[in-house]
């Protein structure tokens, strides 16, 4: 049921993206009178995938995370982007740390991501600030809500796929009373696709 919900949301986002791109293209070709008055907004499908490594700032190295993130969405000419990040998250703990059994646990998250490219006028580089929030959706002991802020830097002139690196912070608010709140420092490596 959860997979069907995620698939439905992703397909709806893709449909809205295609509709927006088609409308933008039609607005750009409707005639010189429209183009002279105002420039049509440009919207396109964008996609990122990344691997993130994080460690608890207060309890390093007792708690660390490894996440794989896929985030389809849309980007706009003014530098904004809106994406839906879907993650596989792995929490790595010391044995019996914080009354938490085992060495690692995994879950999946679903959220909403808003980004802004400070170098949107630059054809070669990208500097994007991302704010995200979401929650895990599987019923495992490793459940939490999260909010994060990341700064990503990379190229955008190498074709469809461009590599980037990033640094950021993630706050975890656990649903499980056996876990404490976490503030993680993250390092990210990923690819943008435009």
Tab-separated table of C-alpha atoms in Angstrom:
chain	number	residue	atom	x	y	z
A	1	UNK	CA	0.000	0.000	0.000
A	2	UNK	CA	2.826	2.403	0.843
A	3	UNK	CA	4.610	1.633	-2.423
A	4	UNK	CA	1.418	2.302	-4.359
A	5	UNK	CA	1.063	5.683	-2.634
A	6	UNK	CA	4.655	6.651	-3.450
A	7	UNK	CA	4.266	5.501	-7.058
A	8	UNK	CA	1.020	7.447	-7.423
A	9	UNK	CA	2.604	10.620	-6.005
A	10	UNK	CA	5.621	10.281	-8.309
A	11	UNK	CA	3.448	9.732	-11.380
A	12	UNK	CA	1.293	12.725	-10.446
A	13	UNK	CA	4.418	14.890	-10.125
A	14	UNK	CA	5.686	13.691	-13.508
A	15	UNK	CA	2.305	14.461	-15.091
A	16	UNK	CA	2.285	17.974	-13.595
A	17	UNK	CA	5.857	18.521	-14.762
A	18	UNK	CA	5.055	17.458	-18.338
A	19	UNK	CA	1.962	19.685	-18.320
A	20	UNK	CA	3.991	22.673	-17.072
A	21	UNK	CA	6.731	22.116	-19.655
A	22	UNK	CA	4.198	21.792	-22.463
A	23	UNK	CA	2.386	24.963	-21.324
A	24	UNK	CA	5.699	26.801	-21.118
A	25	UNK	CA	6.610	25.726	-24.653
A	26	UNK	CA	3.218	26.807	-25.972
A	27	UNK	CA	3.518	30.169	-24.231
A	28	UNK	CA	6.923	30.662	-25.846
A	29	UNK	CA	5.522	30.062	-29.356
A	30	UNK	CA	2.164	31.849	-29.193
A	31	UNK	CA	3.473	34.943	-30.912
A	32	UNK	CA	5.688	37.968	-30.708
A	33	UNK	CA	3.074	39.984	-28.817
A	34	UNK	CA	3.261	37.684	-25.765
A	35	UNK	CA	7.047	37.405	-25.891
A	36	UNK	CA	7.431	41.170	-26.093
A	37	UNK	CA	5.186	41.772	-23.085
A	38	UNK	CA	6.669	39.213	-20.697
A	39	UNK	CA	9.058	36.306	-20.899
A	40	UNK	CA	7.332	32.951	-20.355
A	41	UNK	CA	8.519	31.136	-17.188
A	42	UNK	CA	10.725	28.149	-17.897
A	43	UNK	CA	10.002	24.929	-16.019
A	44	UNK	CA	11.708	21.582	-16.537
A	45	UNK	CA	11.974	18.145	-14.991
A	46	UNK	CA	15.005	17.642	-12.744
A	47	UNK	CA	16.236	14.695	-10.781
A	48	UNK	CA	18.945	14.070	-8.243
A	49	UNK	CA	20.375	10.997	-6.607
A	50	UNK	CA	22.867	11.086	-3.777
A	51	UNK	CA	24.593	9.176	-1.027
A	52	UNK	CA	24.758	10.929	2.323
A	53	UNK	CA	26.937	10.038	5.316
A	54	UNK	CA	26.112	11.611	8.654
A	55	UNK	CA	27.288	11.509	12.228
A	56	UNK	CA	25.666	12.724	15.405
A	57	UNK	CA	27.435	15.919	16.433
A	58	UNK	CA	26.945	15.197	20.133
A	59	UNK	CA	27.484	11.408	20.140
A	60	UNK	CA	30.068	10.761	17.416
A	61	UNK	CA	30.940	7.962	16.656
A	62	UNK	CA	28.206	6.179	18.605
A	63	UNK	CA	25.498	6.996	16.055
A	64	UNK	CA	26.007	7.398	12.306
A	65	UNK	CA	23.743	7.262	9.269
A	66	UNK	CA	24.130	6.247	5.639
A	67	UNK	CA	21.359	7.295	3.285
A	68	UNK	CA	20.586	6.857	-0.396
A	69	UNK	CA	18.307	9.573	-1.772
A	70	UNK	CA	16.374	9.759	-5.055
A	71	UNK	CA	14.482	13.021	-5.603
A	72	UNK	CA	12.452	13.691	-8.766
A	73	UNK	CA	10.956	17.141	-9.189
A	74	UNK	CA	10.916	20.363	-11.160
A	75	UNK	CA	13.315	23.282	-11.547
A	76	UNK	CA	12.427	26.839	-12.507
A	77	UNK	CA	14.276	29.530	-14.430
A	78	UNK	CA	14.563	31.745	-11.339
A	79	UNK	CA	16.717	29.135	-9.566
A	80	UNK	CA	14.018	27.482	-7.449
A	81	UNK	CA	13.439	23.736	-7.437
A	82	UNK	CA	10.784	21.552	-5.836
A	83	UNK	CA	11.439	17.833	-5.378
A	84	UNK	CA	10.049	14.780	-3.583
A	85	UNK	CA	12.961	12.952	-1.911
A	86	UNK	CA	12.571	9.224	-1.324
A	87	UNK	CA	15.339	7.741	0.819
A	88	UNK	CA	16.662	4.447	2.071
A	89	UNK	CA	18.148	5.306	5.484
A	90	UNK	CA	20.454	3.199	7.639
A	91	UNK	CA	21.169	4.057	11.254
A	92	UNK	CA	24.402	2.582	12.583
A	93	UNK	CA	24.777	2.287	16.347
A	94	UNK	CA	27.130	0.801	18.874
A	95	UNK	CA	25.835	-2.388	20.477
A	96	UNK	CA	23.275	-1.635	23.235
A	97	UNK	CA	23.743	2.094	22.672
A	98	UNK	CA	20.881	4.081	24.165
A	99	UNK	CA	19.015	0.824	24.928
A	100	UNK	CA	18.771	0.311	21.178
A	101	UNK	CA	19.268	-3.307	20.079
A	102	UNK	CA	21.580	-4.242	17.248
A	103	UNK	CA	24.260	-2.566	15.196
A	104	UNK	CA	22.083	-1.066	12.495
A	105	UNK	CA	18.463	-0.526	11.454
A	106	UNK	CA	16.944	0.635	8.202
A	107	UNK	CA	13.823	2.398	7.036
A	108	UNK	CA	12.574	4.560	4.197
A	109	UNK	CA	11.613	8.233	4.231
A	110	UNK	CA	9.368	10.360	2.083
A	111	UNK	CA	9.529	14.141	2.174
A	112	UNK	CA	9.432	17.472	0.385
A	113	UNK	CA	12.519	19.411	-0.738
A	114	UNK	CA	12.785	23.075	-1.712
A	115	UNK	CA	16.012	24.290	-3.296
A	116	UNK	CA	17.456	27.551	-4.577
A	117	UNK	CA	20.421	27.844	-6.949
A	118	UNK	CA	22.347	31.010	-6.079
A	119	UNK	CA	24.245	30.750	-9.395
A	120	UNK	CA	21.171	30.283	-11.598
A	121	UNK	CA	22.490	32.828	-14.128
A	122	UNK	CA	25.797	30.938	-14.406
A	123	UNK	CA	25.996	28.338	-17.196
A	124	UNK	CA	28.846	26.358	-15.644
A	125	UNK	CA	28.397	26.047	-11.863
A	126	UNK	CA	25.582	25.424	-9.420
A	127	UNK	CA	25.401	26.374	-5.729
A	128	UNK	CA	22.098	25.127	-4.340
A	129	UNK	CA	20.714	25.513	-0.828
A	130	UNK	CA	18.179	22.780	-0.017
A	131	UNK	CA	15.689	22.591	2.838
A	132	UNK	CA	13.828	19.316	3.357
A	133	UNK	CA	11.401	17.747	5.747
A	134	UNK	CA	9.721	14.362	5.947
A	135	UNK	CA	9.143	11.174	7.849
A	136	UNK	CA	9.866	7.459	7.810
A	137	UNK	CA	6.980	5.291	6.645
A	138	UNK	CA	7.854	1.693	7.583
A	139	UNK	CA	6.843	0.328	10.985
A	140	UNK	CA	10.283	-0.524	12.355
A	141	UNK	CA	11.966	0.575	15.621
A	142	UNK	CA	13.993	3.068	13.548
A	143	UNK	CA	11.254	5.658	12.932
A	144	UNK	CA	11.546	9.435	12.971
A	145	UNK	CA	10.554	12.775	11.467
A	146	UNK	CA	13.369	14.840	10.003
A	147	UNK	CA	14.277	18.342	8.884
A	148	UNK	CA	17.499	19.175	7.097
A	149	UNK	CA	19.450	21.956	5.435
A	150	UNK	CA	22.141	21.233	2.829
A	151	UNK	CA	24.437	23.305	0.620
A	152	UNK	CA	25.378	21.563	-2.648
A	153	UNK	CA	28.060	22.660	-5.089
A	154	UNK	CA	28.797	21.228	-8.518
A	155	UNK	CA	28.893	21.733	-12.258
A	156	UNK	CA	26.013	22.015	-14.723
A	157	UNK	CA	27.807	22.163	-18.072
A	158	UNK	CA	28.878	18.541	-18.516
A	159	UNK	CA	25.687	17.382	-20.219
A	160	UNK	CA	22.631	15.792	-18.682
A	161	UNK	CA	24.368	14.425	-15.566
A	162	UNK	CA	26.517	16.599	-13.318
A	163	UNK	CA	28.281	15.611	-10.108
A	164	UNK	CA	28.086	17.638	-6.896
A	165	UNK	CA	29.217	17.513	-3.288
A	166	UNK	CA	27.408	18.903	-0.279
A	167	UNK	CA	27.513	19.635	3.433
A	168	UNK	CA	24.581	20.007	5.768
A	169	UNK	CA	22.727	19.378	9.002
A	170	UNK	CA	19.851	17.003	9.726
A	171	UNK	CA	17.646	16.973	12.806
A	172	UNK	CA	15.930	13.687	13.738
A	173	UNK	CA	12.904	13.612	16.024
A	174	UNK	CA	12.304	9.920	16.856
A	175	UNK	CA	8.929	8.227	17.175
A	176	UNK	CA	10.562	5.434	19.162
A	177	UNK	CA	10.960	6.370	22.860
A	178	UNK	CA	14.187	4.328	22.974
A	179	UNK	CA	15.894	6.811	20.634
A	180	UNK	CA	16.991	10.297	21.575
A	181	UNK	CA	16.834	13.352	19.327
A	182	UNK	CA	19.767	13.660	16.958
A	183	UNK	CA	21.565	16.507	15.217
A	184	UNK	CA	23.665	15.112	12.378
A	185	UNK	CA	26.440	16.649	10.321
A	186	UNK	CA	26.180	15.306	6.743
A	187	UNK	CA	28.541	14.927	3.801
A	188	UNK	CA	26.899	14.274	0.423
A	189	UNK	CA	28.049	13.065	-3.009
A	190	UNK	CA	25.525	12.970	-5.813
A	191	UNK	CA	24.410	13.650	-9.366
A	192	UNK	CA	21.971	16.169	-10.804
A	193	UNK	CA	20.080	15.260	-13.969
A	194	UNK	CA	18.359	18.018	-15.969
